[in-house]
Amino acid sequence: MIMPEPFEKPIYVTRPFLPPLADFTSGLQEIWSNKWLTNNGPALQRFQKELCRYFKTDNLCLFNNGTLALQIALQGLQLSGEVVTTPFTFVATTHALYWNKIRPVFVDIEPEHYTLDPARVEEAITPWTTAILAVHVYGYPCRLKELAEIARRHKLLLLYDAAHAFGVTVDGRSIGHYGDLSMFSFHATKLFHSIEGGMLMFSDPGRMKVFDYLKNFGFDGETEVVMPGTNAKMNEFQALMGSQILGHMGGIISRRQQIDALYRTRLKEIPGIHIPRLPSADVEFNYSYFPVEIDAEQFGMDRNQLYSALQRYNVFTRRYFYPLVPEFACYRGLSIKDLLTNARRIAGRILTLPIYDSLGSEDADRICDIIAHLCLNRPGAASKKTPHSTDDGWPAHLVAL
Ligand code: T4K
């Protein structure tokens, strides 16, 4: 194998899609002439209508980010006590519970797609449990039917953090139609974004008014405040960006699908790399992340060593989601009954590789070359060293870095 060279420019785990600048500029002209920058302006109203068409629902509400959307959801639903949730997520999922003084009860995930294990959820339910908060992590749908059945039997609300799941459908319906409520994040790092942004989608139209109050200080008209709300409104620039990207979603997802396919073909040949299989045929997937698990013994170096080695090649992968949420200082004191065996093992092995629409196939191929090279030249794989390798198995030109 030819020794791969480091990338000249950094390759990040993701890069945002941006609409053609000329399109955005003409949208800005409208904002300039309206002089309406935020507070339910015309761009926001248009974006909301477009999303209603996209998601085939009227029950959605926009926010300035996903975290506040989730916090407001929990507040608006007046949840309290305990909520059964996953430790394998971005910390914002848990923070939203804490901001509402709700105790997170962490239970384990299933090993295939890293979503909540329904059997563990059921075991964790107590008289204080008010809801289940599950995460469609990396866009992989949770066990929708099992969780719905548990929620129904125990009279719990079923909430989904669908931050990663824009564009995912199950049986032809957006994943946002499952459960009582879903939160989508439109952050710049997501495959669909509005710079920052978030959305709630919910089954009960009666919730809309409360969410609208809560994101706008609780105002009902000009002279009345009906509840102590906060400020979580999406502004016109965010709405314009989201609106312009929505039309490109088909192309964005199919380009990601090509990269996903390339990675799968190339990486399956490398020992010690486990690639989660794609979701079942009833799911239209969004390819929002490309997680792999590293088996240190077979690969020859552990996940952290690979993460660091790739950085020397200018490839900046991420360890989403390591450490697990309960291992952060602010949650370490919580007593957790579940051993979280799968979650702990996976957090120690997971690595998310770069995937985004503007990543060239030749770049994805080169990332695979680098990973293959690092595996072949790992310390101890003496018989397989290339002539360019140093004694400890590192490529010579990297030792000085
Ligand atoms: N629930 C879940 C399951 C979530 O994953 C998230 C957010 C939330 C809730 C909360 O939703 P939001 O309140 O964020 O809407 C990022 C994002 O900030 C966060 O939105 C996301 N999840 C989380 C998984 O990842 P970081 O700290 O890893 O992002 P950062 O700034 O290191 O960006 C990663 C890479 O992306 C950079 O190395 C380069 C690239 N990048 C990033 C930005 C911001 C760009 O190329 N351009 C950019 O503008 O948290």
Short mmCIF file of N, CA and C and ligand atoms in Angstrom, two decimals, residues 12-16 65-68 70 89-90 92-93 135 161 163-164 183-190 196-198 289 316 318 320-321, ligand 1:
data_model
loop_
_atom_site.label_atom_id
_atom_site.label_comp_id
_atom_site.label_asym_id
_atom_site.label_seq_id
_atom_site.Cartn_x
_atom_site.Cartn_y
_atom_site.Cartn_z
N TYR A 12 -12.87 17.96 8.96
CA TYR A 12 -13.65 17.91 10.20
C TYR A 12 -14.72 16.83 10.12
N VAL A 13 -15.29 16.54 11.27
CA VAL A 13 -16.33 15.51 11.32
C VAL A 13 -17.54 15.92 10.49
N THR A 14 -17.77 17.22 10.41
CA THR A 14 -18.86 17.71 9.57
C THR A 14 -18.56 19.12 9.08
N ARG A 15 -19.22 19.53 8.05
CA ARG A 15 -19.21 20.90 7.55
C ARG A 15 -20.64 21.24 7.17
N PRO A 16 -21.07 22.45 7.48
CA PRO A 16 -22.47 22.76 7.15
C PRO A 16 -22.68 22.92 5.65
N ASN A 65 -32.92 27.29 19.33
CA ASN A 65 -32.02 26.12 19.30
C ASN A 65 -32.76 24.91 19.86
N GLY A 66 -32.15 23.76 19.68
CA GLY A 66 -32.81 22.52 20.08
C GLY A 66 -32.87 22.34 21.59
N THR A 67 -31.85 22.83 22.28
CA THR A 67 -31.81 22.65 23.74
C THR A 67 -32.97 23.38 24.39
N LEU A 68 -33.17 24.65 24.00
CA LEU A 68 -34.29 25.39 24.58
C LEU A 68 -35.63 24.80 24.15
N LEU A 70 -36.26 21.68 23.77
CA LEU A 70 -36.52 20.53 24.65
C LEU A 70 -36.85 20.98 26.07
N THR A 89 -25.82 10.07 24.72
CA THR A 89 -26.39 11.20 23.98
C THR A 89 -25.54 12.43 24.22
N PHE A 90 -25.86 13.50 23.50
CA PHE A 90 -25.24 14.78 23.77
C PHE A 90 -25.81 15.29 25.09
N ALA A 92 -26.97 17.86 26.23
CA ALA A 92 -28.15 18.74 26.25
C ALA A 92 -29.43 17.97 26.57
N THR A 93 -29.50 16.70 26.18
CA THR A 93 -30.71 15.91 26.45
C THR A 93 -30.95 15.88 27.96
N VAL A 135 -33.64 8.88 22.54
CA VAL A 135 -32.90 9.63 21.52
C VAL A 135 -32.71 8.76 20.28
N ASP A 161 -35.91 12.78 21.56
CA ASP A 161 -34.90 13.74 21.13
C ASP A 161 -34.50 13.27 19.74
N ALA A 163 -32.87 15.12 17.58
CA ALA A 163 -31.88 16.11 17.12
C ALA A 163 -31.15 15.64 15.87
N HIS A 164 -30.92 14.32 15.77
CA HIS A 164 -30.12 13.79 14.64
C HIS A 164 -30.99 13.24 13.51
N MET A 183 -38.20 16.47 19.42
CA MET A 183 -37.42 17.70 19.27
C MET A 183 -36.36 17.48 18.17
N PHE A 184 -36.31 18.41 17.22
CA PHE A 184 -35.28 18.38 16.17
C PHE A 184 -34.32 19.55 16.38
N SER A 185 -33.04 19.29 16.20
CA SER A 185 -32.06 20.38 16.28
C SER A 185 -31.70 20.82 14.87
N PHE A 186 -31.65 22.14 14.68
CA PHE A 186 -31.22 22.69 13.39
C PHE A 186 -29.86 23.38 13.57
N HIS A 187 -29.01 22.82 14.39
CA HIS A 187 -27.68 23.42 14.61
C HIS A 187 -26.81 23.26 13.36
N ALA A 188 -25.86 24.16 13.21
CA ALA A 188 -24.98 24.17 12.03
C ALA A 188 -24.30 22.82 11.77
N THR A 189 -24.13 22.02 12.80
CA THR A 189 -23.46 20.73 12.61
C THR A 189 -24.42 19.63 12.15
N LYS A 190 -25.68 19.94 12.02
CA LYS A 190 -26.67 18.93 11.62
C LYS A 190 -26.84 18.92 10.10
N GLU A 196 -28.37 28.14 13.95
CA GLU A 196 -28.83 27.53 15.20
C GLU A 196 -30.33 27.39 15.01
N GLY A 197 -30.93 26.47 15.72
CA GLY A 197 -32.38 26.37 15.61
C GLY A 197 -32.88 25.06 16.17
N GLY A 198 -34.17 25.04 16.45
CA GLY A 198 -34.77 23.81 16.98
C GLY A 198 -36.25 23.80 16.67
N TYR A 289 -24.62 10.73 10.53
CA TYR A 289 -23.30 10.49 11.14
C TYR A 289 -22.76 9.18 10.56
N PHE A 316 -10.08 15.20 11.72
CA PHE A 316 -10.62 15.47 13.05
C PHE A 316 -11.95 14.75 13.24
N ARG A 318 -14.70 12.69 15.75
CA ARG A 318 -15.19 13.00 17.10
C ARG A 318 -15.60 11.72 17.80
N TYR A 320 -18.29 11.12 19.58
CA TYR A 320 -19.68 11.25 20.01
C TYR A 320 -20.19 9.85 20.32
N PHE A 321 -20.60 9.40 21.53
CA PHE A 321 -20.74 10.25 22.70
C PHE A 321 -19.93 9.66 23.84
N1 T4K B 1 -29.78 16.44 21.65
C1 T4K B 1 -28.83 15.84 20.91
C2 T4K B 1 -28.87 14.34 20.79
C3 T4K B 1 -27.83 16.58 20.27
O1 T4K B 1 -26.88 15.95 19.56
C4 T4K B 1 -27.84 17.98 20.40
C5 T4K B 1 -26.79 18.78 19.79
C6 T4K B 1 -28.86 18.58 21.15
C7 T4K B 1 -29.81 17.77 21.79
C8 T4K B 1 -28.96 20.06 21.34
O2 T4K B 1 -29.33 20.73 20.15
P1 T4K B 1 -28.82 22.25 19.88
O3 T4K B 1 -29.18 23.05 21.11
O4 T4K B 1 -27.34 22.24 19.63
O5 T4K B 1 -29.63 22.67 18.69
C9 T4K B 1 -22.06 19.86 18.39
C10 T4K B 1 -23.24 20.78 18.29
O6 T4K B 1 -22.98 22.07 18.85
C11 T4K B 1 -24.49 20.24 18.90
O7 T4K B 1 -25.55 20.93 18.25
C12 T4K B 1 -24.65 18.76 18.62
N2 T4K B 1 -25.80 18.20 19.27
C13 T4K B 1 -23.43 18.01 19.06
C14 T4K B 1 -23.54 16.53 18.78
O8 T4K B 1 -22.33 18.50 18.33
P2 T4K B 1 -19.65 20.18 19.26
O9 T4K B 1 -19.15 20.86 20.48
O10 T4K B 1 -19.14 18.85 18.93
O11 T4K B 1 -19.50 21.12 17.96
P3 T4K B 1 -18.19 21.76 17.33
O12 T4K B 1 -18.31 23.23 17.40
O13 T4K B 1 -16.98 21.12 17.88
O14 T4K B 1 -18.37 21.33 15.79
C15 T4K B 1 -18.01 20.07 15.28
C16 T4K B 1 -17.33 20.28 13.94
O15 T4K B 1 -18.22 20.82 13.02
C17 T4K B 1 -16.16 21.24 13.98
O16 T4K B 1 -14.99 20.56 14.28
C18 T4K B 1 -16.13 21.81 12.60
C19 T4K B 1 -17.56 21.73 12.15
N3 T4K B 1 -18.24 23.02 12.17
C20 T4K B 1 -18.89 23.44 13.31
C21 T4K B 1 -19.56 24.63 13.33
C22 T4K B 1 -20.28 25.10 14.57
C23 T4K B 1 -18.23 23.84 11.05
O17 T4K B 1 -17.62 23.44 10.03
N4 T4K B 1 -18.90 25.01 11.05
C24 T4K B 1 -19.58 25.45 12.15
O18 T4K B 1 -20.21 26.53 12.10
O19 T4K B 1 -21.24 20.15 19.46
#
